[in-house]
PDB file of N, CA, C and O in Angstrom:
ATOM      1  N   UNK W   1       0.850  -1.171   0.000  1.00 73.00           N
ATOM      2  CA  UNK W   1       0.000   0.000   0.000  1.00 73.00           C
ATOM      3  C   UNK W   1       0.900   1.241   0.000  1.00 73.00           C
ATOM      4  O   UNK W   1       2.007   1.021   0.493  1.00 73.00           O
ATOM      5  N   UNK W   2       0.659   2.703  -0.507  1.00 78.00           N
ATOM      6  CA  UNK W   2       1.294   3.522  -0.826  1.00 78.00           C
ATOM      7  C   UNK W   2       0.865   4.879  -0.029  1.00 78.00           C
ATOM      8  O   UNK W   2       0.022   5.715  -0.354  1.00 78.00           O
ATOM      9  N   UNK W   3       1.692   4.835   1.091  1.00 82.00           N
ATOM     10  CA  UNK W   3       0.690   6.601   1.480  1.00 82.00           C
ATOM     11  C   UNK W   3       1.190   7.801   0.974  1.00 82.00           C
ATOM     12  O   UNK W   3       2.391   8.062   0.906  1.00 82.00           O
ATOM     13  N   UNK W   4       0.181   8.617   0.579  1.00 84.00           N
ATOM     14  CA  UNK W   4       0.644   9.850  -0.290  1.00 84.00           C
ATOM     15  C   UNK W   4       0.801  11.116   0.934  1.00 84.00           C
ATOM     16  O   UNK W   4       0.217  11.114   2.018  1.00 84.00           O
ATOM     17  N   UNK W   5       1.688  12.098   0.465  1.00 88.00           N
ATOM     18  CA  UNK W   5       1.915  13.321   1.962  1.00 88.00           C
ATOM     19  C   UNK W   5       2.053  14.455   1.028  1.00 88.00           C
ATOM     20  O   UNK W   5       2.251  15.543   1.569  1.00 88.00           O
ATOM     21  N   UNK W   6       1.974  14.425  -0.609  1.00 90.00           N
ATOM     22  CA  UNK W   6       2.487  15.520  -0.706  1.00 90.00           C
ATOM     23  C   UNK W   6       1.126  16.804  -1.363  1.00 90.00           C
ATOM     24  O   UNK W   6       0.117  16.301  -1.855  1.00 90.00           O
ATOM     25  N   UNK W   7       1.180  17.628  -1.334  1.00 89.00           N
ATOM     26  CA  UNK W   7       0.047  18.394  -1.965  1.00 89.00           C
ATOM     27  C   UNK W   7       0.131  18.546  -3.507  1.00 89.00           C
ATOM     28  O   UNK W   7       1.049  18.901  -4.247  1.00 89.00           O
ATOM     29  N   UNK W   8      -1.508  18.043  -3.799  1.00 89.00           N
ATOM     30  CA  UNK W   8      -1.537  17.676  -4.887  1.00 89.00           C
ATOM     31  C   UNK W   8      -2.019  16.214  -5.307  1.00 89.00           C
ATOM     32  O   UNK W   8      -2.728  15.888  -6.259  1.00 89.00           O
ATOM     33  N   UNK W   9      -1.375  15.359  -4.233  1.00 88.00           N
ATOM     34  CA  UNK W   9      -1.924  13.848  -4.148  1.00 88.00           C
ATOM     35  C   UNK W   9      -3.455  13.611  -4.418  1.00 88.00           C
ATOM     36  O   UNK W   9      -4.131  14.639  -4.386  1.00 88.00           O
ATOM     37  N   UNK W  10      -4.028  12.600  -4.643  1.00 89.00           N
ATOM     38  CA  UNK W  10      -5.349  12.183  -4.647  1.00 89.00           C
ATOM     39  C   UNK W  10      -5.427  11.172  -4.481  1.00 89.00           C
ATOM     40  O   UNK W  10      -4.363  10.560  -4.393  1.00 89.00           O
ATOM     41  N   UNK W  11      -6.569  10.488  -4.356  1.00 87.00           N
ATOM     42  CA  UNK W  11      -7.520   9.031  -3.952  1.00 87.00           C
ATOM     43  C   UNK W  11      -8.625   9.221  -4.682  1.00 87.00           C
ATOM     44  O   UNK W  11      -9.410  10.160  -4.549  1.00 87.00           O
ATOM     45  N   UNK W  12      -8.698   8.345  -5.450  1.00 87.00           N
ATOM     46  CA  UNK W  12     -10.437   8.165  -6.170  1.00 87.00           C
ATOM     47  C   UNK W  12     -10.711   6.444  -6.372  1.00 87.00           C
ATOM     48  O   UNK W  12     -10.011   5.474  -6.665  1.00 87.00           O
ATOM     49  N   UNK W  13     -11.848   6.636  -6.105  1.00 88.00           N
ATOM     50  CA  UNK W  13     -12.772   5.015  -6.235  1.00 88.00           C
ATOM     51  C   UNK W  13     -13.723   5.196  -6.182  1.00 88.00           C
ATOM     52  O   UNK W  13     -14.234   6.300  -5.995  1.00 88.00           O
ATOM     53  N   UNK W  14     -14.391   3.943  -6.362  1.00 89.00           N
ATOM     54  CA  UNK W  14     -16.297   4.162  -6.051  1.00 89.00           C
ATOM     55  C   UNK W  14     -16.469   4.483  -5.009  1.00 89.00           C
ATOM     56  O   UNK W  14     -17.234   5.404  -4.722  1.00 89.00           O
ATOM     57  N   UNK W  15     -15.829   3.836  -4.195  1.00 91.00           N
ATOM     58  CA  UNK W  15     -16.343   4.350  -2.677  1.00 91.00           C
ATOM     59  C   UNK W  15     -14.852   4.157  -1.628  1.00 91.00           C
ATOM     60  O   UNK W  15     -14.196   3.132  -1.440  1.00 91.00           O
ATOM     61  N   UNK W  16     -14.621   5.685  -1.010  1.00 91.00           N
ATOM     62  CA  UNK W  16     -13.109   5.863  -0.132  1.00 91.00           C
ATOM     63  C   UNK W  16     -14.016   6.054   1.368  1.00 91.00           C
ATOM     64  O   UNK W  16     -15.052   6.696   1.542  1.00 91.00           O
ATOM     65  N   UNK W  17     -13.190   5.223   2.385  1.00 93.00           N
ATOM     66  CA  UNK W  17     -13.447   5.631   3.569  1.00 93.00           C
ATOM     67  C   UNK W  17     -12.462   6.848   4.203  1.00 93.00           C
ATOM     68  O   UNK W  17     -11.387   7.254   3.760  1.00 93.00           O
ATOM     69  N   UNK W  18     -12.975   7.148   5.021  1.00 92.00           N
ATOM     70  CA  UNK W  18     -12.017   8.514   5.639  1.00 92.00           C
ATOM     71  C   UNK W  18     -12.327   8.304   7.161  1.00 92.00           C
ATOM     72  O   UNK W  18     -13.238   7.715   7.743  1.00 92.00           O
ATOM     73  N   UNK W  19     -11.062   9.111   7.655  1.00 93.00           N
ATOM     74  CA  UNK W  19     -11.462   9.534   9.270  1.00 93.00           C
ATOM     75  C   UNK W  19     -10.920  10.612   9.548  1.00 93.00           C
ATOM     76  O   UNK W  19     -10.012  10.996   8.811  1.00 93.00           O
ATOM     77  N   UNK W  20     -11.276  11.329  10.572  1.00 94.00           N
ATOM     78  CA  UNK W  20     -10.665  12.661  10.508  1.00 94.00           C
ATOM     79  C   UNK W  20     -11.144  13.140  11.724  1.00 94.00           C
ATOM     80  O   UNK W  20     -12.136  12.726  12.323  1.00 94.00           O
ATOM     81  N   UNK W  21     -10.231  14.219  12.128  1.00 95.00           N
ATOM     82  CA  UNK W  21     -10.863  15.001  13.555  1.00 95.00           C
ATOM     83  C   UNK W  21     -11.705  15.956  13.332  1.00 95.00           C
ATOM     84  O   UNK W  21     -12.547  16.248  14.182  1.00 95.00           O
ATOM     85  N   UNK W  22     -11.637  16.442  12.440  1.00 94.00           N
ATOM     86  CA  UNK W  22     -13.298  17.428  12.276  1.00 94.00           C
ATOM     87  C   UNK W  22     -13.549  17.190  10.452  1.00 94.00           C
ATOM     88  O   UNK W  22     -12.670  16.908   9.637  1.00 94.00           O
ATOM     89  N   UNK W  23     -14.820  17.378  10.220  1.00 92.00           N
ATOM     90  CA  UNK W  23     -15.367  17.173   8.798  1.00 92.00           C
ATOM     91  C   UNK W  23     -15.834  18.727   8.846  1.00 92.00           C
ATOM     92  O   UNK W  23     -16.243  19.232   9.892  1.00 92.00           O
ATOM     93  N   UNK W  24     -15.723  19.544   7.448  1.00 93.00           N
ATOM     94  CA  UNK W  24     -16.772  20.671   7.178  1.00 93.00           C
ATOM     95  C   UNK W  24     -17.702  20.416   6.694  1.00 93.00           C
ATOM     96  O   UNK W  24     -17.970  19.224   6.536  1.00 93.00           O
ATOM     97  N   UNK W  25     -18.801  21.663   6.147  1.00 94.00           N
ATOM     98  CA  UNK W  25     -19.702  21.426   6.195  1.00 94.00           C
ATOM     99  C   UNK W  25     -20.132  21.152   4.674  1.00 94.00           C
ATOM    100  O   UNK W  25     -19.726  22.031   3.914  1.00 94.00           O
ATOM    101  N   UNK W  26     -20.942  20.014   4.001  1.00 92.00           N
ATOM    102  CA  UNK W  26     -21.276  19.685   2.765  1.00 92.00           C
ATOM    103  C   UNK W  26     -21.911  20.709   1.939  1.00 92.00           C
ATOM    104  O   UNK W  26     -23.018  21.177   2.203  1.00 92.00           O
ATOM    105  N   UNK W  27     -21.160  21.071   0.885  1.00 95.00           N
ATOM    106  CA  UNK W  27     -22.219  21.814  -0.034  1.00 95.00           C
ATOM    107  C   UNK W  27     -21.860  21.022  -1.452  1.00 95.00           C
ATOM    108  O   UNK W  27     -20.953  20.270  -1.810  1.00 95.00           O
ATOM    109  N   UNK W  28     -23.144  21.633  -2.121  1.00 94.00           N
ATOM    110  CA  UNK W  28     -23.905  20.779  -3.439  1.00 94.00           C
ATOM    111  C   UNK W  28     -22.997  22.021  -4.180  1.00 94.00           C
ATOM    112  O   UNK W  28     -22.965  23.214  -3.880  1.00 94.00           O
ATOM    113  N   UNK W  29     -22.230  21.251  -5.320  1.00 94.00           N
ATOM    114  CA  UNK W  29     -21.077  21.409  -6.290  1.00 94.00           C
ATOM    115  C   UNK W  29     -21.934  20.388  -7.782  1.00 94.00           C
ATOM    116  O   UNK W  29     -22.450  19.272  -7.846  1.00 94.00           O
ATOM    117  N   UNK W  30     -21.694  21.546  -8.809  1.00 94.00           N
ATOM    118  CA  UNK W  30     -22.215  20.553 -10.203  1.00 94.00           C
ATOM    119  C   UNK W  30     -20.932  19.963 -10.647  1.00 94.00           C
ATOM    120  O   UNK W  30     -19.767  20.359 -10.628  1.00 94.00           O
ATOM    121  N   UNK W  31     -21.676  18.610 -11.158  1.00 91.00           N
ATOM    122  CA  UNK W  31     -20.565  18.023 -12.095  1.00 91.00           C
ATOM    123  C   UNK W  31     -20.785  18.362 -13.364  1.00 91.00           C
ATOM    124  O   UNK W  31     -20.871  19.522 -13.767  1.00 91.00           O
ATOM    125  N   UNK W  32     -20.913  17.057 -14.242  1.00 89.00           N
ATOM    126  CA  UNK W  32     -21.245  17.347 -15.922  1.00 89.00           C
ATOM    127  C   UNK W  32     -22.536  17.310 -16.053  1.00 89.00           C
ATOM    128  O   UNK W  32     -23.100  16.654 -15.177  1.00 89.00           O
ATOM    129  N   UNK W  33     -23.215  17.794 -16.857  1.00 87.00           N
ATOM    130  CA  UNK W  33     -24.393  18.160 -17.031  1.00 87.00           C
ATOM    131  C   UNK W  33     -25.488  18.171 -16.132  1.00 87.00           C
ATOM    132  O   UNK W  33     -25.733  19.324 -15.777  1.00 87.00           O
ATOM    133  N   UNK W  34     -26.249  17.314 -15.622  1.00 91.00           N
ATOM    134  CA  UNK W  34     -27.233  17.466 -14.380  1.00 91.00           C
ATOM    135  C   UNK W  34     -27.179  17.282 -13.228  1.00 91.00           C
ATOM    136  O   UNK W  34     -27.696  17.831 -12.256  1.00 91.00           O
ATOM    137  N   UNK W  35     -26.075  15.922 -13.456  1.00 92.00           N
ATOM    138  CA  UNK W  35     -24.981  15.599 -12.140  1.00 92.00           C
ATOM    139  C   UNK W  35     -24.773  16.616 -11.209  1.00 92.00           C
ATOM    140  O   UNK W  35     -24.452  17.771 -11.488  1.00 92.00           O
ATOM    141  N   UNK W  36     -24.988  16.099  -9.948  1.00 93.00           N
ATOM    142  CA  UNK W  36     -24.543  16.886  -8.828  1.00 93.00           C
ATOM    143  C   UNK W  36     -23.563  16.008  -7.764  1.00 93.00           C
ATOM    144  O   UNK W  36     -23.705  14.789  -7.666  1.00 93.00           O
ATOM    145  N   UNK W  37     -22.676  16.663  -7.072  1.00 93.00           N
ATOM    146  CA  UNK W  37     -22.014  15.995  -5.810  1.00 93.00           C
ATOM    147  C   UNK W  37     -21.751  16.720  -4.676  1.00 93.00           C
ATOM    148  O   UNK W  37     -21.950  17.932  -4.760  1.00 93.00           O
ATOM    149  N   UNK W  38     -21.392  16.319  -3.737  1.00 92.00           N
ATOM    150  CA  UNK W  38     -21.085  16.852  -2.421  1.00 92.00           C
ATOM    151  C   UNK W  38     -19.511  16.812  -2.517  1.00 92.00           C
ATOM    152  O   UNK W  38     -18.728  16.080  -3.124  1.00 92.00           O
ATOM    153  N   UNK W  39     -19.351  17.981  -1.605  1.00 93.00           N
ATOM    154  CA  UNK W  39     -17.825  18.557  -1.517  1.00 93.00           C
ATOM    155  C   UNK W  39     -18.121  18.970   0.178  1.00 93.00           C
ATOM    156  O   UNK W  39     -19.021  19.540   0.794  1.00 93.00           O
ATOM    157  N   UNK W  40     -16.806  18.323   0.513  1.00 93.00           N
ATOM    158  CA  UNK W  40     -16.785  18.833   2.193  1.00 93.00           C
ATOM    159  C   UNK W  40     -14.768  18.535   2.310  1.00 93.00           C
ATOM    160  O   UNK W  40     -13.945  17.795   1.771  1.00 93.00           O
ATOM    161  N   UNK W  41     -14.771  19.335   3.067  1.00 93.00           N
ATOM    162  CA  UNK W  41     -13.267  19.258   4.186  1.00 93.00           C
ATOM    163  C   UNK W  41     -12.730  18.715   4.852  1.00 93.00           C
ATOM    164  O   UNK W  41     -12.643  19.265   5.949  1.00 93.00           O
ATOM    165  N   UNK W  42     -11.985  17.277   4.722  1.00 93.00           N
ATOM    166  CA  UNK W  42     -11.643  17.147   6.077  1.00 93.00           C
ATOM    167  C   UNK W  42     -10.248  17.483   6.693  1.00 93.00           C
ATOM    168  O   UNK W  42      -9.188  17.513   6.067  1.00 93.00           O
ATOM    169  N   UNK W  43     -10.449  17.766   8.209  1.00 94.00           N
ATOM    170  CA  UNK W  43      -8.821  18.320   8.437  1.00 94.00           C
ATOM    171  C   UNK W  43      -8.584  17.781   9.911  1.00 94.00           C
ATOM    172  O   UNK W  43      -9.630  17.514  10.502  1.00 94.00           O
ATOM    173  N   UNK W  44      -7.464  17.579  10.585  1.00 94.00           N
ATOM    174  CA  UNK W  44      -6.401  16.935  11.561  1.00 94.00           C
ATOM    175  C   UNK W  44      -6.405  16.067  11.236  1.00 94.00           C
ATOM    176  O   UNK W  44      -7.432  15.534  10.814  1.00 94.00           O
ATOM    177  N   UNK W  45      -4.880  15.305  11.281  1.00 92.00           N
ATOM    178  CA  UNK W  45      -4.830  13.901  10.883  1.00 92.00           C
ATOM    179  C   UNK W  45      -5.912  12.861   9.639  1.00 92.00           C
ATOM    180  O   UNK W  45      -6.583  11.860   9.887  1.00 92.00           O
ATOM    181  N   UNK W  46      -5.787  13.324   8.795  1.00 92.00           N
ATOM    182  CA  UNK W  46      -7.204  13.225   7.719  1.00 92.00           C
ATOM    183  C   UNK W  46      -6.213  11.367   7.335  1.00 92.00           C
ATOM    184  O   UNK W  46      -5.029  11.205   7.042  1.00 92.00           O
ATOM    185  N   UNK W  47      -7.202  10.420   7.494  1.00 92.00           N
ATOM    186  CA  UNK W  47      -6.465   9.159   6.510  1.00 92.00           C
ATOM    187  C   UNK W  47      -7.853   8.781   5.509  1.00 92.00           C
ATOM    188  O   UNK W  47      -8.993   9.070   5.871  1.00 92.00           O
ATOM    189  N   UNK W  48      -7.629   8.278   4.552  1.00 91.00           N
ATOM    190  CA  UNK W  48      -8.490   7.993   3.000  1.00 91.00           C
ATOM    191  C   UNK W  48      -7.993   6.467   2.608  1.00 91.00           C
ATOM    192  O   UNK W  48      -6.889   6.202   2.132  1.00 91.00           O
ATOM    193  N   UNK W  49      -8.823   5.719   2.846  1.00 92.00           N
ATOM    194  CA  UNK W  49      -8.711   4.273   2.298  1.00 92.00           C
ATOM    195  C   UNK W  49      -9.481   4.036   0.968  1.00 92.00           C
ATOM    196  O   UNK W  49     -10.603   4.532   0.860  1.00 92.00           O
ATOM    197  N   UNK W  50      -8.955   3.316  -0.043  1.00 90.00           N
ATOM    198  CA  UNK W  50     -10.217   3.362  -1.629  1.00 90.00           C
ATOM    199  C   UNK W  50     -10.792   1.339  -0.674  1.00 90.00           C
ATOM    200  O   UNK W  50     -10.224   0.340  -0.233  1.00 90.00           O
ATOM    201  N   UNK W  51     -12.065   1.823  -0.849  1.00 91.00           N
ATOM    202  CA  UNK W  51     -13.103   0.272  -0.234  1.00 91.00           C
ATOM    203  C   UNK W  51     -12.772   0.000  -1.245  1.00 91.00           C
ATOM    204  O   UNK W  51     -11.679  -0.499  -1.513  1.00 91.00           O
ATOM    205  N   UNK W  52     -13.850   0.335  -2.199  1.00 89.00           N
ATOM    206  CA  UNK W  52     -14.024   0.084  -3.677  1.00 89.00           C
ATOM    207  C   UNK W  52     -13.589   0.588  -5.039  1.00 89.00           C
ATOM    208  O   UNK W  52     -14.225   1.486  -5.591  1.00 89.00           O
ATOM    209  N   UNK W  53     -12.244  -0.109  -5.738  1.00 87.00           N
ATOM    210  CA  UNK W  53     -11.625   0.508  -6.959  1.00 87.00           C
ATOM    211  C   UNK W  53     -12.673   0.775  -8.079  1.00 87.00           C
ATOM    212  O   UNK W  53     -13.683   0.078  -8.173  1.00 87.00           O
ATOM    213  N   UNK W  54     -12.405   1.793  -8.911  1.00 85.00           N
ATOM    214  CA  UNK W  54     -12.575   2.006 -10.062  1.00 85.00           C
ATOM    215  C   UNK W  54     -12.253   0.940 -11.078  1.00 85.00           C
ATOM    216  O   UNK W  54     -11.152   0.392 -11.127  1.00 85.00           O
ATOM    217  N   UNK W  55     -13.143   0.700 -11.793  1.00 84.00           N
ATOM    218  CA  UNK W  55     -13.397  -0.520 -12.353  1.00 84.00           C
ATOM    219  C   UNK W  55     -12.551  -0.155 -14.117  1.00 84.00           C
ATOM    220  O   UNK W  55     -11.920  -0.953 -14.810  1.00 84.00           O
ATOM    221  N   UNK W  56     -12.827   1.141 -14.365  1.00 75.00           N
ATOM    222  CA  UNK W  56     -12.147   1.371 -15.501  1.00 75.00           C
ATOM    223  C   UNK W  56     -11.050   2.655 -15.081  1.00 75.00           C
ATOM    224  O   UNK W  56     -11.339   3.666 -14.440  1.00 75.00           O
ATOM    225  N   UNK W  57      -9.948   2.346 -15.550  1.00 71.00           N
ATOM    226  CA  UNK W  57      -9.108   2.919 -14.750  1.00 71.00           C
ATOM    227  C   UNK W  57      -7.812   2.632 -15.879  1.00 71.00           C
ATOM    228  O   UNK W  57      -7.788   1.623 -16.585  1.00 71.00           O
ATOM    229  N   UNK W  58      -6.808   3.642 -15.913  1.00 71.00           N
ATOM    230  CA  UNK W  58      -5.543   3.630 -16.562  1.00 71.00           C
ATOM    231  C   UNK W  58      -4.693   2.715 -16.610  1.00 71.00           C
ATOM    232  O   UNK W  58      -3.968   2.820 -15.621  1.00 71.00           O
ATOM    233  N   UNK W  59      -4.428   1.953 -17.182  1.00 73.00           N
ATOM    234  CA  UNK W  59      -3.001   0.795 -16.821  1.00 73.00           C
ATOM    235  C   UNK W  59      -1.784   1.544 -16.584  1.00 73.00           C
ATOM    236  O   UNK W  59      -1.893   2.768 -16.657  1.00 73.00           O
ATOM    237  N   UNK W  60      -0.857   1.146 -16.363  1.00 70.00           N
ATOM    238  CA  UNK W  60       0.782   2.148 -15.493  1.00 70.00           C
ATOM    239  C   UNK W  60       1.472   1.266 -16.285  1.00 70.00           C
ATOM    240  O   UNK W  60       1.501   0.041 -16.398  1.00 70.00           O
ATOM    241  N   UNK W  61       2.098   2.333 -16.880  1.00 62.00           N
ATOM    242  CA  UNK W  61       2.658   2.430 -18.127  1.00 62.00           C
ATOM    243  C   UNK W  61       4.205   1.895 -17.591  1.00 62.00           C
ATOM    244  O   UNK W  61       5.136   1.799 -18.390  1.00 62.00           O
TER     245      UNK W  61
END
């Protein structure tokens, strides 16, 4: 497993768990066309596990 520290890093999957010492507060952000998602903050000690990978996804070249 690989932990990332630097800014700029990311995590994406179907579904990432998180933990964190405080969460902000959710607001509604558009995606592509009608699509909508939630965007929130988390901050102290923030860790991000992917549950569930992305099923179509880049091969590493």
């Amino acid at each position: 497993m690989t932990t990332l520290f630097d800014i700029g890093d990311a995590v994406r999957g179907h579904r990432v768990a998180i933990t964190a010492r405080r969460l902000g507060k959710a607001t509604l952000v558009n995606q592509s066309g009608c699509h909508k998602a939630n965007y929130l903050i988390a901050r102290d000690n923030v860790h991000c596990v992917i549950e569930i990978p992305l099923t179509a996804r880049p091969t590493k070249a």
